Short mmCIF file of C-alpha atoms in Angstrom, two decimals:
data_model
loop_
_atom_site.label_atom_id
_atom_site.label_comp_id
_atom_site.label_asym_id
_atom_site.label_seq_id
_atom_site.Cartn_x
_atom_site.Cartn_y
_atom_site.Cartn_z
CA UNK A 24 66.80 14.37 4.83
CA UNK A 25 63.64 14.61 6.96
CA UNK A 26 62.25 11.13 7.02
CA UNK A 27 58.73 12.33 7.98
CA UNK A 28 58.85 14.36 4.55
CA UNK A 29 59.85 11.24 2.62
CA UNK A 30 56.80 9.29 4.40
CA UNK A 31 54.55 12.26 3.45
CA UNK A 32 55.63 11.89 -0.23
CA UNK A 33 55.37 8.12 -0.23
CA UNK A 34 51.93 8.04 1.03
CA UNK A 35 50.68 10.51 -1.46
CA UNK A 36 52.50 8.79 -4.27
CA UNK A 37 50.67 5.56 -3.16
CA UNK A 38 47.47 7.09 -3.29
CA UNK A 39 47.75 9.64 -6.04
CA UNK A 40 45.70 12.29 -3.92
CA UNK A 41 46.68 14.41 -0.99
CA UNK A 42 43.27 14.11 0.44
CA UNK A 43 43.48 10.33 0.74
CA UNK A 44 47.22 10.46 1.85
CA UNK A 45 46.38 13.04 4.60
CA UNK A 46 43.37 10.72 5.95
CA UNK A 47 45.63 7.81 6.14
CA UNK A 48 48.42 9.78 8.01
CA UNK A 49 45.71 11.52 10.24
CA UNK A 50 46.98 15.05 9.50
CA UNK A 51 45.67 17.96 7.61
CA UNK A 52 45.87 18.26 3.73
CA UNK A 53 47.58 21.54 4.08
CA UNK A 54 50.21 20.05 6.39
CA UNK A 55 50.83 17.11 4.20
CA UNK A 56 51.29 19.44 1.16
CA UNK A 57 53.75 21.47 2.80
CA UNK A 58 55.73 18.60 3.98
CA UNK A 59 56.09 17.52 0.38
CA UNK A 60 56.77 20.95 -0.83
CA UNK A 61 59.53 21.31 1.84
CA UNK A 62 61.02 17.85 0.69
CA UNK A 63 61.07 19.00 -3.00
CA UNK A 64 62.56 22.62 -2.09
CA UNK A 65 65.43 21.07 0.21
CA UNK A 66 66.39 18.45 -2.28
CA UNK A 67 65.99 20.76 -5.30
CA UNK A 68 63.73 18.23 -7.35
CA UNK A 69 60.13 17.92 -8.51
CA UNK A 70 58.62 14.73 -7.58
CA UNK A 71 55.06 15.44 -8.55
CA UNK A 72 53.12 16.73 -11.64
CA UNK A 73 50.11 18.46 -10.09
CA UNK A 74 46.77 18.84 -11.57
CA UNK A 75 43.13 19.32 -10.39
CA UNK A 76 42.51 15.50 -11.03
CA UNK A 77 45.33 14.73 -8.58
CA UNK A 78 49.09 14.13 -8.81
CA UNK A 79 51.41 12.06 -10.93
CA UNK A 80 54.99 11.03 -10.42
CA UNK A 81 57.72 12.65 -12.33
CA UNK A 82 60.63 10.40 -13.63
CA UNK A 83 62.53 11.57 -10.51
CA UNK A 84 59.56 10.86 -8.33
CA UNK A 85 59.39 7.46 -9.64
CA UNK A 86 62.82 6.72 -8.69
CA UNK A 87 62.51 8.27 -5.29
CA UNK A 88 59.12 6.11 -4.77
CA UNK A 89 60.95 2.96 -5.39
CA UNK A 90 63.78 3.64 -3.03
CA UNK A 91 61.18 4.78 -0.35
CA UNK A 92 59.33 1.35 -0.95
CA UNK A 93 62.75 -0.38 0.16
CA UNK A 94 63.46 2.08 2.98
CA UNK A 95 59.95 1.57 4.78
CA UNK A 96 60.07 -2.28 3.87
CA UNK A 97 63.48 -2.31 5.83
CA UNK A 98 62.00 -0.18 8.52
CA UNK A 99 58.96 -2.43 9.01
CA UNK A 100 61.31 -5.48 9.09
CA UNK A 101 63.39 -4.07 11.66
CA UNK A 102 59.98 -3.17 13.59
CA UNK A 103 58.98 -6.64 13.48
CA UNK A 104 62.29 -8.09 14.42
CA UNK A 105 62.35 -6.11 17.61
CA UNK A 106 58.72 -6.58 18.16
CA UNK A 107 59.50 -10.64 18.29
CA UNK A 108 61.50 -10.24 21.40
CA UNK A 109 58.45 -9.35 23.34
CA UNK A 110 55.63 -11.28 21.37
CA UNK A 111 55.00 -14.96 21.56
CA UNK A 112 54.06 -17.08 18.24
CA UNK A 113 50.82 -18.16 19.37
CA UNK A 114 47.09 -17.62 18.60
CA UNK A 115 45.17 -17.91 15.22
CA UNK A 116 46.99 -18.14 11.89
CA UNK A 117 44.32 -17.18 9.34
CA UNK A 118 45.02 -17.60 5.79
CA UNK A 119 43.66 -19.00 2.44
CA UNK A 120 44.91 -21.47 -0.14
CA UNK A 121 43.55 -23.39 -3.08
CA UNK A 122 42.90 -27.11 -2.65
CA UNK A 123 45.68 -28.26 -4.67
CA UNK A 124 48.08 -26.16 -2.58
CA UNK A 125 46.49 -27.39 0.50
CA UNK A 126 46.87 -31.17 -0.57
CA UNK A 127 50.14 -31.10 -2.16
CA UNK A 128 52.32 -28.23 -0.50
CA UNK A 129 50.79 -27.48 2.88
CA UNK A 130 50.29 -30.58 4.95
CA UNK A 131 53.87 -31.44 5.78
CA UNK A 132 55.20 -27.64 6.33
CA UNK A 133 52.08 -27.00 8.60
CA UNK A 134 52.61 -30.17 10.56
CA UNK A 135 56.36 -29.41 11.18
CA UNK A 136 55.43 -25.78 11.99
CA UNK A 137 53.03 -26.62 14.51
CA UNK A 138 55.32 -29.10 16.27
CA UNK A 139 57.61 -25.94 16.73
CA UNK A 140 54.93 -23.65 17.74
CA UNK A 141 52.18 -25.82 19.35
CA UNK A 142 50.05 -22.79 20.61
CA UNK A 143 49.35 -21.52 17.14
CA UNK A 144 45.97 -22.47 15.74
CA UNK A 145 45.65 -22.73 12.01
CA UNK A 146 42.40 -21.53 10.30
CA UNK A 147 42.61 -22.15 6.43
CA UNK A 148 40.10 -21.16 3.78
CA UNK A 149 39.94 -23.15 0.55
CA UNK A 150 38.31 -22.08 -2.62
CA UNK A 151 38.98 -20.81 -6.20
CA UNK A 152 41.67 -18.11 -6.56
CA UNK A 153 39.01 -15.33 -7.10
CA UNK A 154 37.39 -16.15 -3.82
CA UNK A 155 40.65 -16.55 -1.93
CA UNK A 156 42.00 -13.06 -2.85
CA UNK A 157 38.50 -11.48 -2.15
CA UNK A 158 38.97 -13.01 1.25
CA UNK A 159 42.09 -10.99 1.70
CA UNK A 160 40.27 -7.84 1.34
CA UNK A 161 37.01 -8.67 3.32
CA UNK A 162 38.03 -11.23 6.08
CA UNK A 163 40.72 -11.68 8.52
CA UNK A 164 42.74 -13.93 6.39
CA UNK A 165 46.37 -12.44 6.34
CA UNK A 166 47.79 -13.99 3.29
CA UNK A 167 46.87 -16.42 0.55
CA UNK A 168 48.86 -19.33 -1.44
CA UNK A 169 47.84 -19.89 -5.02
CA UNK A 170 49.12 -20.46 -8.45
CA UNK A 171 46.92 -17.96 -10.27
CA UNK A 172 47.63 -14.15 -9.99
CA UNK A 173 44.27 -12.27 -9.59
CA UNK A 174 44.28 -8.85 -11.12
CA UNK A 175 43.62 -6.70 -7.94
CA UNK A 176 45.30 -3.61 -7.69
CA UNK A 177 45.79 -3.35 -3.98
CA UNK A 178 47.31 -7.16 -3.62
CA UNK A 179 50.99 -7.70 -3.63
CA UNK A 180 52.39 -11.13 -4.90
CA UNK A 181 55.74 -12.66 -4.07
CA UNK A 182 56.93 -15.88 -6.08
CA UNK A 183 57.76 -18.81 -3.79
CA UNK A 184 58.50 -21.44 -6.22
CA UNK A 185 57.50 -22.85 -9.86
CA UNK A 186 55.88 -25.99 -10.89
CA UNK A 187 55.79 -27.84 -14.20
CA UNK A 188 52.33 -29.13 -15.33
CA UNK A 189 51.34 -32.80 -16.60
CA UNK A 190 48.75 -33.59 -18.92
CA UNK A 191 47.18 -36.86 -17.69
CA UNK A 192 44.32 -39.33 -18.33
CA UNK A 193 43.66 -42.88 -17.10
CA UNK A 194 45.88 -45.29 -18.83
CA UNK A 195 42.79 -47.26 -20.13
CA UNK A 196 41.49 -44.23 -22.26
CA UNK A 197 44.89 -43.82 -23.87
CA UNK A 198 45.02 -47.41 -24.86
CA UNK A 199 41.58 -47.43 -25.97
CA UNK A 200 42.12 -44.53 -28.42
CA UNK A 201 45.88 -45.67 -29.48
CA UNK A 202 46.59 -44.40 -33.01
CA UNK A 203 49.61 -44.23 -35.24
CA UNK A 204 51.12 -41.25 -33.24
CA UNK A 205 50.59 -39.35 -29.95
CA UNK A 206 48.99 -36.61 -31.65
CA UNK A 207 46.27 -38.42 -33.21
CA UNK A 208 45.77 -40.41 -30.07
CA UNK A 209 45.36 -37.27 -28.13
CA UNK A 210 42.78 -35.71 -30.60
CA UNK A 211 40.72 -38.97 -30.22
CA UNK A 212 40.78 -38.87 -26.40
CA UNK A 213 39.60 -35.36 -26.51
CA UNK A 214 36.82 -36.31 -28.95
CA UNK A 215 35.72 -39.25 -26.98
CA UNK A 216 36.04 -37.92 -23.53
CA UNK A 217 36.89 -34.29 -23.45
CA UNK A 218 39.04 -32.05 -21.32
CA UNK A 219 38.57 -31.45 -17.67
CA UNK A 220 39.06 -27.70 -16.91
CA UNK A 221 38.06 -24.67 -14.40
CA UNK A 222 34.62 -23.27 -14.97
CA UNK A 223 34.66 -20.79 -17.93
CA UNK A 224 38.23 -21.43 -18.66
CA UNK A 225 37.88 -20.73 -22.24
CA UNK A 226 36.27 -17.36 -21.65
CA UNK A 227 39.33 -15.99 -19.61
CA UNK A 228 42.22 -14.64 -21.33
CA UNK A 229 45.06 -16.42 -19.44
CA UNK A 230 43.32 -19.77 -18.97
CA UNK A 231 42.31 -19.80 -22.74
CA UNK A 232 45.89 -18.88 -23.82
CA UNK A 233 47.27 -21.91 -21.87
CA UNK A 234 44.76 -24.45 -23.47
CA UNK A 235 45.35 -23.06 -26.88
CA UNK A 236 49.03 -23.40 -26.56
CA UNK A 237 48.66 -26.88 -25.22
CA UNK A 238 46.22 -28.24 -27.87
CA UNK A 239 46.50 -25.82 -30.80
CA UNK A 240 42.65 -25.32 -30.78
CA UNK A 241 39.82 -24.98 -28.33
CA UNK A 242 39.36 -28.70 -27.14
CA UNK A 243 36.06 -30.41 -26.43
CA UNK A 244 35.04 -29.93 -22.88
CA UNK A 245 34.23 -32.81 -20.85
CA UNK A 246 33.63 -31.42 -17.47
CA UNK A 247 34.15 -28.25 -15.68
CA UNK A 248 35.04 -27.63 -11.89
CA UNK A 249 37.15 -24.94 -10.16
CA UNK A 250 38.48 -27.49 -7.83
CA UNK A 251 41.84 -29.08 -9.25
CA UNK A 252 41.39 -31.83 -6.64
CA UNK A 253 37.99 -32.91 -8.35
CA UNK A 254 39.80 -32.48 -11.62
CA UNK A 255 42.33 -34.98 -10.60
CA UNK A 256 39.51 -37.54 -9.06
CA UNK A 257 37.27 -37.30 -12.25
CA UNK A 258 40.49 -38.01 -14.21
CA UNK A 259 41.16 -40.95 -12.04
CA UNK A 260 37.81 -42.07 -12.60
CA UNK A 261 38.20 -42.00 -16.67
CA UNK A 262 36.32 -38.90 -17.32
CA UNK A 263 38.92 -37.22 -19.51
CA UNK A 264 42.17 -35.50 -19.78
CA UNK A 265 43.41 -33.02 -16.96
CA UNK A 266 46.31 -30.64 -16.85
CA UNK A 267 47.56 -30.39 -13.35
CA UNK A 268 50.57 -29.60 -11.44
CA UNK A 269 53.29 -32.19 -11.68
CA UNK A 270 53.29 -32.73 -7.66
CA UNK A 271 49.63 -33.16 -7.70
CA UNK A 272 49.93 -36.28 -10.03
CA UNK A 273 53.36 -37.53 -9.35
CA UNK A 274 52.45 -40.58 -6.95
CA UNK A 275 49.48 -41.64 -9.54
CA UNK A 276 51.87 -41.49 -12.45
CA UNK A 277 54.63 -43.33 -10.64
CA UNK A 278 51.98 -45.92 -9.43
CA UNK A 279 50.36 -46.44 -12.94
CA UNK A 280 46.86 -44.78 -11.93
CA UNK A 281 47.57 -42.04 -14.46
CA UNK A 282 49.07 -41.82 -17.76
CA UNK A 283 51.27 -38.85 -18.57
CA UNK A 284 50.46 -37.65 -21.98
CA UNK A 285 53.74 -36.46 -23.84
CA UNK A 286 53.88 -32.80 -24.13
CA UNK A 287 56.68 -31.01 -26.00
CA UNK A 288 56.69 -27.75 -24.04
CA UNK A 289 54.69 -28.37 -20.74
CA UNK A 290 53.66 -24.93 -19.03
CA UNK A 291 55.47 -23.91 -15.91
CA UNK A 292 53.51 -21.89 -13.11
CA UNK A 293 54.35 -20.12 -10.12
CA UNK A 294 53.29 -20.59 -6.45
CA UNK A 295 52.40 -17.25 -5.36
CA UNK A 296 52.10 -15.50 -1.80
CA UNK A 297 49.46 -13.00 -1.79
CA UNK A 298 49.27 -10.06 0.75
CA UNK A 299 47.10 -6.96 0.84
CA UNK A 300 49.19 -4.01 0.51
CA UNK A 301 49.82 -2.10 3.86
CA UNK A 302 48.80 -5.13 5.85
CA UNK A 303 50.75 -5.74 9.13
CA UNK A 304 51.11 -9.53 9.36
CA UNK A 305 51.00 -11.25 12.94
CA UNK A 306 54.17 -12.90 14.24
CA UNK A 307 52.42 -16.27 13.72
CA UNK A 308 51.76 -15.47 9.86
CA UNK A 309 55.43 -14.05 9.57
CA UNK A 310 57.03 -17.13 11.21
CA UNK A 311 54.93 -19.51 9.13
CA UNK A 312 55.74 -17.79 5.74
CA UNK A 313 59.28 -18.11 6.50
CA UNK A 314 58.97 -21.68 7.47
CA UNK A 315 56.98 -22.44 4.45
CA UNK A 316 59.16 -20.82 1.94
CA UNK A 317 62.23 -22.66 3.35
CA UNK A 318 60.21 -25.92 2.97
CA UNK A 319 58.94 -25.28 -0.58
CA UNK A 320 62.36 -23.93 -1.80
CA UNK A 321 64.14 -27.15 -0.95
#
């Protein structure tokens, strides 16, 4: 089987149009179409349903496409491995992460990584998930670390680890609102102080679903901010209830600075690695992702 024919098929399958795939491969559309036709003829299969609006994969085409993803991913891994012999792990390491990931997951792994590769210079952008994912498309950031998936077609996500959530408030608030049971106490804290959440959380499908599952109804909002670190600080100041990752508030709970409200089924969220599809990562980025994955997986 001719590998170039497979690559031609793979690029057309990704874009859905021969014209776009031809531009990406820097060959004529007719030559690309001929390569795909030869592949189908030689193997005796139909991989595309063709129409004026473009092409769609057949059932067999979908199977071949998924195998091609593995094939070319392996090819790239081999290329990167061989290149590392000549490359030095140094220079800029540009990526983005939400503030809670930076504060609770990134500091120690980045510290140990820099001891190993002192000539790498990290440049880290922080912000809400939408801005972070946008930066992968419009800036030099090579990857991102965040807990929320943003629905952008040309972004790939890889799960690194999972984290349970904790519903917390200042202990004095819980004592002040103490009732005959935890549910009534929770209702009273919400009525008196409100819920600290992300801006517009009740307007977005996924955050709203989580909130409704947590409280059974839309709670009174006490304060909105897209910074989870800010939510934690306002919670410590007694501004209301916050729902944050367990690692983010573990020390404060242990020290008695925050009270963990009993929740029967706390939510579990995944920490995601996000990369723009087709992006070739630098050696520094590849090495750091490998190092970080090992650290958070422990």
